[in-house]
């Protein structure tokens, strides 16, 4: 086993991780550990844009942006965090431009901006052009630009190093008021080198988690195969809470059966959703704005059509996105990528045929709780010194119950940057925490038993069953009954997981083994999502309970906090403790969310 | 007002999803267990919308877990899964099975010219090393940066648009016959990424990059075989970009 | 049990790169590669004209290949135009071909020693041929005589008129 | 790719021929008889075929060489490289066809 010592270790090299690395790398000795080559991260999949109130084409300011974010998140956004994000958005965009990002330009040569769902002028009066973009490859350009700057600054990457565990110690500490509590501290991480199968310990003063989302909990998702919620699950297993895990964003238009995303722009350009009878069903659900209603509403309407038997296709399990009334030239000019996806993957010609679509799991609003300095919290307010998180893995929370389009690319830049700065600052004065004795033993054990197991269960099968049940019971509609079904299934799968075996017994590039470990994370995350969903008897943003269709500000204007706790039991599920946390309000009072 | 579209048939869009059997012939290399590389063949049942990547997944998840390949996004934007499919470099996630000739086995091999580590996995470091050597980042005099926003005309932005699309998948470099025999050649991907900055009017490091590529292993090594252009999954006009870099070096030195 | 170790990870340009990934060629700061490339492209089209004419006059005109004999060659080279023509053709083609073959040798030889060996042979052969060819063209005496000083009977016709 | 393989092979073939060709031409310096004797062998039908092969190679190499130059220097060269390749093939058939017929007629006719 090798031990490496760095001031700062960053886990994940997506947008958030690399933005942090650029800051931290210039201030402290930094290593970036990533299970993929940096440029393979899923930030590269983002199409639409990154918003900032630059006011390059229309009057705009960061306060309006804050308001839109708060309202979009159905009011459980922490408003201090939203303010920080909206305010720093402008510099975040300009910084990217200085790093070389080729934004599209206005005729005057300024960064061009376009409209996106939920972004408005003057508190909802009219749509505003706020999203800065580089064609329909904004995420790709952000990822490339950040990587390029990491190369420039000689950031040390450990590519294809899977971080599989945190090294944490508990200390007795005293609060100002004299009460004692257990303070968690981070000593480093344990990492698995894919090429050799060796474990490496990285001792660090600061650790930044930027491991991205967990979309692979679901079958239909726009997320990459590698987005298995590693960071969230690892933290969770160490007693760090997960916040707001019930809030998952389903994007209405994923290619049916595949989940590949067709950007909102398709409907923005005039695309119409139809059911098997050819009816424009959104007229019934949202009579005024129809197909351009917010993501959660459209996704639910589509699912309802299918549920009530009006779905198209041989299995009646999708609806149709109709672009056939648009001029082919218009489609080519505005939606080239999307139409190419439809052609490549479904063999559908969007000029003449409607495209089969269905909601696809897109984004996890919840995650590891942090404050606005990206510091991870071990409960509602206590920081874990030296542990930071940013990006989709974290929950600051700027997205609340529903993320606005383009706010995530902004999130990873603003809070990625902050995480890098604060992690390096912290490392400046801090000492290394002693590595826990035999801290890697658990992992060594886990890997060895998985590798040598003669079990009868297959990783692929269990994962498929998990994804099936999550799609069926935890998607856009949830009831107590469906959630319980999901939980029961997950418990069954967790039992069977103990009997799982991997076929590849080798050491080098053993991706079979890693998929086995990733399945473990998926199960933990799926459980957390379901238990959190069960606990919230109301409908808000991405979380819709048919048995409680209304928002309940009286009782549920709070964040949910889920803890892994051996001794606890909640709603019949062993090992989990449930708690809530107040939402930070600064200036915007909750009001009904309608557009 | 008509809100109803007459459905042409009940299954508008994707018709009945056909299924078919596919024979996959995969080049295996498992250095821990077999000294030599060998071929494995599987016949599996697949569906109309499945891609080569799905077939590989099916084999890995249901038949042989030791089959090893990189992949992530599964829709052609991360660049993980470049491999030789029926003898040409493609992203496995972008090739639909039904577009191939299914009467013959589909051959899958690792990309050529980079050291094979296991099955489809090759050592990507030489590839990224070339990329890093062309200084793939904007070099601009920061003291001259405007305090607020730097302007760039839409035309100037368009000059290098094509080469910004690169996802560093190595399909081009590993399809280049020059690279196959001379692993030291910088390769088309590095040149494409140099092009992206050389033709960016905000950049001031163009001379240095041209100097790097004026090397023995630089642009002059390209014999315009166009393999790279044909392999590029992003449709980048790679050979054209290389030609433009060659001309830039000529113009600078003569 | 656990020891502090340095491992080689390819951190860019930090000198922390595994030596096996470092480009071997000593970067040539000259423009030699460029000039070779340019030469190929300039000499090519010129050669096209020279060679096509050459082939045409030798193989297509008159009796074609049947007309080809000492007399014809000697007759041609009596004119300085053809002398220069063939000289330029010889030089350009040989340099063009030598550069081309040298590239091919670079491509297909793996070991430095074989590369050098092949190239030495190539360059020696090329120099020899160019020198030989040049001498032949310049020192060529169309109206050769036998030991007795009489014109050979297959000399070009103009010799007999002198 | 194949156009390049062809270019490479024809390049080497021509180069090797050129070496020999200069040597045999050098015989004019030695003695006309020797030259004519060697050249005489060119007039066999099988040599004629070989010679045609050489000319075929030269024609291909020459036209394809022009195509390469255009790819390198003409702005639209990379766009039309396929068209140009087919043009090369057509030109090759036409020019070589013409040569071949005349050449064989001359060889066999005499
Ligand atoms: C199709 C699609 C389109 C989108 N479009 C937009 C848009 O237009 N606008 C917008 O604002 N947002 C958009 N989003 C959302 C946004 O792109 C993502 O939320 C954001 O990019 C996440 O960035 P990240 O840095 O947190 O994670 P990622 O980019 O996913 O990076 C995760 C990193 O963590 C590493 N990692 C993970 N696990 C481990 C481990 N165990 N050990 C080591 N490393 C690990 C990975 O290697 C990777 O480098 C879109 C998302 C998708 C899927
Ligand atoms: C008839 C006119 C000719 C033209 C237009 C021509 C053109 C070219 C060009 C442009 C190249 C460069 C190819 C590249 O860099 O990719 C080339 C290469 C080459 N030429 Fe010629 N050439 C001609 C005649 C000849 C002759 C007479 C010879 C032999 C002596 C020859 C031998 C070669 C060789 C060996 C190469 C290298 C091929 C390679 O690197 O793949 N060429 N030619
Ligand atoms: S140029 Fe094309 S083929 Fe080459 S690395 Fe980039 S995307 Fe891949
Ligand atoms: S394949 Fe190679 S030879 Fe040139 S045109 Fe592309 S780099
Ligand atoms: S898996 Fe990402 S490009 Fe194929």
Short mmCIF file of N, CA and C in Angstrom, two decimals, chain C residues 37-38 41 44-45 48 51-52 54-55 59-71 73 77 90 93-94 96-98 101 103-104 107-108 122 125-126 129 132-133 135-136 139-141 144 152 154, chain D residues 4 7-8 11-12 14-15 18-23 25-33 35-36 39 42-43 51 55 58-59 61-63 66 68-69 72-73 95 98-100 102-103 106-110:
data_model
loop_
_atom_site.label_atom_id
_atom_site.label_comp_id
_atom_site.label_asym_id
_atom_site.label_seq_id
_atom_site.Cartn_x
_atom_site.Cartn_y
_atom_site.Cartn_z
N UNK C 37 9.21 18.72 -47.01
CA UNK C 37 7.79 18.60 -47.36
C UNK C 37 7.47 19.49 -48.56
N UNK C 38 7.99 20.71 -48.48
CA UNK C 38 7.73 21.67 -49.53
C UNK C 38 8.38 21.22 -50.84
N UNK C 41 6.43 18.76 -52.78
CA UNK C 41 5.26 19.31 -53.44
C UNK C 41 5.61 20.20 -54.63
N UNK C 44 7.24 17.64 -57.40
CA UNK C 44 6.25 16.73 -57.97
C UNK C 44 5.67 17.23 -59.28
N UNK C 45 4.97 18.37 -59.26
CA UNK C 45 4.37 18.87 -60.49
C UNK C 45 5.39 19.12 -61.59
N UNK C 48 6.16 15.94 -63.09
CA UNK C 48 5.05 15.47 -63.93
C UNK C 48 5.27 15.90 -65.37
N UNK C 51 8.62 14.20 -66.83
CA UNK C 51 8.55 12.76 -67.07
C UNK C 51 7.55 12.42 -68.16
N UNK C 52 6.41 13.09 -68.14
CA UNK C 52 5.41 12.78 -69.16
C UNK C 52 5.95 13.08 -70.56
N UNK C 54 9.07 13.18 -71.39
CA UNK C 54 10.12 12.20 -71.60
C UNK C 54 9.53 10.88 -72.11
N UNK C 55 8.55 10.40 -71.40
CA UNK C 55 7.94 9.14 -71.80
C UNK C 55 7.30 9.26 -73.17
N UNK C 59 8.57 6.87 -75.96
CA UNK C 59 7.79 5.67 -76.18
C UNK C 59 6.64 5.84 -77.16
N UNK C 60 6.18 7.06 -77.36
CA UNK C 60 4.94 7.23 -78.11
C UNK C 60 5.18 7.76 -79.52
N UNK C 61 6.19 8.61 -79.64
CA UNK C 61 6.39 9.26 -80.94
C UNK C 61 7.10 8.31 -81.90
N UNK C 62 6.78 8.41 -83.12
CA UNK C 62 7.46 7.60 -84.13
C UNK C 62 7.23 6.12 -83.88
N UNK C 63 8.32 5.40 -83.85
CA UNK C 63 8.20 3.96 -83.69
C UNK C 63 8.10 3.53 -82.24
N UNK C 64 8.00 4.49 -81.36
CA UNK C 64 7.89 4.14 -79.96
C UNK C 64 9.13 3.42 -79.51
N UNK C 65 8.88 2.39 -78.74
CA UNK C 65 9.99 1.70 -78.11
C UNK C 65 10.93 1.09 -79.13
N UNK C 66 10.42 0.84 -80.33
CA UNK C 66 11.30 0.25 -81.35
C UNK C 66 12.34 1.22 -81.84
N UNK C 67 11.94 2.49 -81.73
CA UNK C 67 12.88 3.49 -82.21
C UNK C 67 13.98 3.75 -81.19
N UNK C 68 13.81 3.15 -80.05
CA UNK C 68 14.73 3.42 -78.96
C UNK C 68 16.05 2.70 -79.19
N UNK C 69 17.08 3.45 -79.43
CA UNK C 69 18.41 2.84 -79.53
C UNK C 69 19.44 3.90 -79.22
N UNK C 70 20.64 3.49 -79.32
CA UNK C 70 21.72 4.40 -79.02
C UNK C 70 21.61 5.69 -79.82
N UNK C 71 21.25 5.49 -81.03
CA UNK C 71 21.18 6.65 -81.91
C UNK C 71 20.19 7.68 -81.42
N UNK C 73 19.08 8.18 -78.36
CA UNK C 73 19.57 8.86 -77.16
C UNK C 73 20.64 9.85 -77.52
N UNK C 77 20.59 13.95 -76.98
CA UNK C 77 21.52 14.67 -76.10
C UNK C 77 22.46 15.60 -76.84
N UNK C 90 16.66 14.07 -63.80
CA UNK C 90 17.43 13.13 -62.99
C UNK C 90 17.57 13.63 -61.56
N UNK C 93 14.12 13.95 -59.70
CA UNK C 93 13.52 12.66 -59.40
C UNK C 93 14.30 11.94 -58.32
N UNK C 94 15.64 12.02 -58.42
CA UNK C 94 16.43 11.32 -57.43
C UNK C 94 16.27 11.94 -56.04
N UNK C 96 13.75 13.76 -54.98
CA UNK C 96 12.35 13.50 -54.62
C UNK C 96 12.21 12.06 -54.13
N UNK C 97 12.74 11.14 -54.93
CA UNK C 97 12.61 9.73 -54.58
C UNK C 97 13.37 9.39 -53.30
N UNK C 98 14.53 9.99 -53.15
CA UNK C 98 15.33 9.67 -51.97
C UNK C 98 14.65 10.17 -50.69
N UNK C 101 11.73 7.79 -50.08
CA UNK C 101 12.09 6.48 -49.55
C UNK C 101 12.64 6.62 -48.13
N UNK C 103 11.62 8.69 -45.93
CA UNK C 103 10.43 8.77 -45.07
C UNK C 103 9.88 7.37 -44.80
N UNK C 104 9.84 6.59 -45.87
CA UNK C 104 9.29 5.25 -45.71
C UNK C 104 10.16 4.43 -44.76
N UNK C 107 9.38 5.33 -41.34
CA UNK C 107 8.09 4.79 -40.90
C UNK C 107 8.18 3.34 -40.45
N UNK C 108 8.91 2.56 -41.21
CA UNK C 108 8.81 1.11 -40.98
C UNK C 108 9.96 0.49 -40.21
N UNK C 122 20.73 3.83 -48.74
CA UNK C 122 19.92 4.66 -49.63
C UNK C 122 20.70 5.87 -50.12
N UNK C 125 23.58 4.95 -52.50
CA UNK C 125 23.06 4.56 -53.81
C UNK C 125 22.61 5.79 -54.57
N UNK C 126 21.89 6.66 -53.90
CA UNK C 126 21.35 7.83 -54.58
C UNK C 126 22.47 8.72 -55.08
N UNK C 129 24.17 7.19 -58.07
CA UNK C 129 23.37 7.27 -59.28
C UNK C 129 23.34 8.68 -59.83
N UNK C 132 26.77 9.43 -61.34
CA UNK C 132 26.90 8.67 -62.57
C UNK C 132 26.08 9.28 -63.69
N UNK C 133 24.80 9.50 -63.39
CA UNK C 133 23.90 10.03 -64.40
C UNK C 133 24.39 11.37 -64.93
N UNK C 135 27.44 12.59 -64.92
CA UNK C 135 28.63 12.41 -65.75
C UNK C 135 28.24 11.93 -67.13
N UNK C 136 27.36 10.96 -67.17
CA UNK C 136 26.97 10.41 -68.45
C UNK C 136 26.41 11.50 -69.35
N UNK C 139 29.38 14.16 -70.12
CA UNK C 139 30.57 13.71 -70.87
C UNK C 139 30.19 12.90 -72.08
N UNK C 140 28.91 12.90 -72.35
CA UNK C 140 28.45 12.08 -73.44
C UNK C 140 28.99 12.58 -74.78
N UNK C 141 29.49 11.64 -75.54
CA UNK C 141 30.01 11.97 -76.87
C UNK C 141 29.18 11.21 -77.88
N UNK C 144 30.63 8.43 -81.38
CA UNK C 144 31.71 7.61 -80.87
C UNK C 144 32.46 6.96 -82.03
N UNK C 152 31.25 4.84 -85.43
CA UNK C 152 30.45 3.62 -85.33
C UNK C 152 29.23 3.74 -86.21
N UNK C 154 26.23 2.75 -85.79
CA UNK C 154 24.93 3.11 -85.22
C UNK C 154 24.93 4.51 -84.58
N UNK D 4 -3.22 6.46 -50.48
CA UNK D 4 -1.88 6.73 -49.97
C UNK D 4 -1.00 5.48 -50.07
N UNK D 7 0.11 5.30 -53.47
CA UNK D 7 1.11 6.33 -53.78
C UNK D 7 2.48 5.89 -53.30
N UNK D 8 2.46 5.31 -52.11
CA UNK D 8 3.70 4.88 -51.49
C UNK D 8 4.34 3.76 -52.32
N UNK D 11 5.57 4.96 -55.56
CA UNK D 11 6.78 5.78 -55.35
C UNK D 11 8.02 4.93 -55.28
N UNK D 12 7.94 3.86 -54.48
CA UNK D 12 9.11 3.00 -54.31
C UNK D 12 9.43 2.30 -55.63
N UNK D 14 8.83 3.23 -58.65
CA UNK D 14 9.47 4.15 -59.61
C UNK D 14 10.90 4.42 -59.21
N UNK D 15 11.09 4.59 -57.91
CA UNK D 15 12.45 4.88 -57.44
C UNK D 15 13.40 3.75 -57.82
N UNK D 18 14.08 3.73 -61.39
CA UNK D 18 14.93 4.85 -61.77
C UNK D 18 16.41 4.48 -61.56
N UNK D 19 16.68 3.80 -60.44
CA UNK D 19 18.06 3.38 -60.19
C UNK D 19 18.57 2.55 -61.36
N UNK D 20 17.75 1.57 -61.73
CA UNK D 20 18.16 0.67 -62.80
C UNK D 20 18.26 1.43 -64.13
N UNK D 21 17.28 2.30 -64.30
CA UNK D 21 17.18 3.02 -65.57
C UNK D 21 18.40 3.90 -65.78
N UNK D 22 18.85 4.55 -64.72
CA UNK D 22 20.04 5.39 -64.88
C UNK D 22 21.23 4.51 -65.21
N UNK D 23 21.30 3.34 -64.54
CA UNK D 23 22.41 2.43 -64.83
C UNK D 23 22.40 2.01 -66.29
N UNK D 25 20.99 3.41 -68.83
CA UNK D 25 21.27 4.54 -69.71
C UNK D 25 22.75 4.88 -69.69
N UNK D 26 23.36 4.64 -68.54
CA UNK D 26 24.79 4.94 -68.44
C UNK D 26 25.59 4.10 -69.42
N UNK D 27 25.01 3.02 -69.84
CA UNK D 27 25.72 2.17 -70.80
C UNK D 27 26.04 2.91 -72.09
N UNK D 28 25.29 3.95 -72.39
CA UNK D 28 25.60 4.69 -73.61
C UNK D 28 27.01 5.21 -73.56
N UNK D 29 27.48 5.39 -72.33
CA UNK D 29 28.83 5.89 -72.15
C UNK D 29 29.85 4.78 -72.38
N UNK D 30 29.40 3.53 -72.17
CA UNK D 30 30.32 2.40 -72.31
C UNK D 30 30.44 2.02 -73.77
N UNK D 31 29.35 1.56 -74.31
CA UNK D 31 29.38 1.30 -75.76
C UNK D 31 27.97 1.19 -76.28
N UNK D 32 27.76 1.65 -77.47
CA UNK D 32 26.42 1.61 -78.07
C UNK D 32 25.91 0.20 -78.15
N UNK D 33 26.78 -0.76 -78.42
CA UNK D 33 26.30 -2.13 -78.54
C UNK D 33 25.67 -2.59 -77.24
N UNK D 35 24.46 -0.81 -74.94
CA UNK D 35 23.21 -0.11 -74.71
C UNK D 35 22.08 -0.71 -75.53
N UNK D 36 22.39 -0.85 -76.79
CA UNK D 36 21.33 -1.37 -77.66
C UNK D 36 20.93 -2.77 -77.27
N UNK D 39 18.73 -2.34 -74.23
CA UNK D 39 17.48 -1.72 -74.65
C UNK D 39 16.68 -2.69 -75.49
N UNK D 42 14.02 -4.50 -73.91
CA UNK D 42 12.80 -3.74 -73.61
C UNK D 42 11.72 -4.01 -74.65
N UNK D 43 12.18 -4.55 -75.77
CA UNK D 43 11.23 -4.62 -76.88
C UNK D 43 10.46 -5.92 -76.92
N UNK D 51 6.93 -2.72 -68.62
CA UNK D 51 7.08 -1.29 -68.84
C UNK D 51 5.74 -0.56 -68.70
N UNK D 55 4.73 2.49 -66.31
CA UNK D 55 4.05 3.72 -66.75
C UNK D 55 2.74 3.90 -65.98
N UNK D 58 3.69 5.34 -62.78
CA UNK D 58 4.06 6.75 -62.89
C UNK D 58 2.82 7.62 -63.04
N UNK D 59 1.91 7.16 -63.89
CA UNK D 59 0.72 7.99 -64.13
C UNK D 59 -0.08 8.13 -62.83
N UNK D 61 0.99 7.76 -59.73
CA UNK D 61 1.76 8.54 -58.76
C UNK D 61 1.72 10.03 -59.11
N UNK D 62 1.82 10.30 -60.37
CA UNK D 62 1.86 11.70 -60.79
C UNK D 62 0.53 12.39 -60.53
N UNK D 63 -0.56 11.77 -60.99
CA UNK D 63 -1.85 12.43 -60.79
C UNK D 63 -2.23 12.49 -59.32
N UNK D 66 -0.46 15.22 -57.66
CA UNK D 66 -1.11 16.52 -57.87
C UNK D 66 -2.30 16.66 -56.91
N UNK D 68 -2.55 15.36 -54.00
CA UNK D 68 -2.02 15.65 -52.67
C UNK D 68 -1.64 17.12 -52.56
N UNK D 69 -0.99 17.63 -53.60
CA UNK D 69 -0.60 19.03 -53.57
C UNK D 69 -1.84 19.92 -53.45
N UNK D 72 -3.21 19.91 -50.02
CA UNK D 72 -2.40 20.72 -49.12
C UNK D 72 -2.54 22.21 -49.34
N UNK D 73 -2.74 22.62 -50.57
CA UNK D 73 -2.67 24.05 -50.83
C UNK D 73 -3.97 24.70 -51.26
N UNK D 95 -5.51 8.07 -69.63
CA UNK D 95 -4.14 8.26 -70.08
C UNK D 95 -3.45 6.91 -70.25
N UNK D 98 -4.81 4.97 -73.24
CA UNK D 98 -4.25 5.48 -74.48
C UNK D 98 -2.83 4.97 -74.69
N UNK D 99 -2.06 5.10 -73.65
CA UNK D 99 -0.67 4.68 -73.75
C UNK D 99 -0.59 3.20 -74.06
N UNK D 100 -1.37 2.43 -73.33
CA UNK D 100 -1.26 0.98 -73.40
C UNK D 100 -1.58 0.49 -74.82
N UNK D 102 -1.49 2.13 -77.68
CA UNK D 102 -0.44 2.56 -78.63
C UNK D 102 0.82 1.73 -78.42
N UNK D 103 1.17 1.57 -77.14
CA UNK D 103 2.41 0.90 -76.82
C UNK D 103 2.36 -0.56 -77.30
N UNK D 106 2.62 -0.81 -80.93
CA UNK D 106 3.99 -0.61 -81.41
C UNK D 106 4.83 -1.85 -81.17
N UNK D 107 4.67 -2.43 -79.95
CA UNK D 107 5.49 -3.58 -79.60
C UNK D 107 5.14 -4.76 -80.49
N UNK D 108 3.84 -5.06 -80.54
CA UNK D 108 3.42 -6.26 -81.26
C UNK D 108 3.51 -6.04 -82.77
N UNK D 109 3.28 -4.78 -83.13
CA UNK D 109 3.29 -4.48 -84.54
C UNK D 109 4.68 -4.65 -85.16
N UNK D 110 5.74 -4.55 -84.39
CA UNK D 110 7.05 -4.57 -84.98
C UNK D 110 7.77 -5.87 -84.92
#
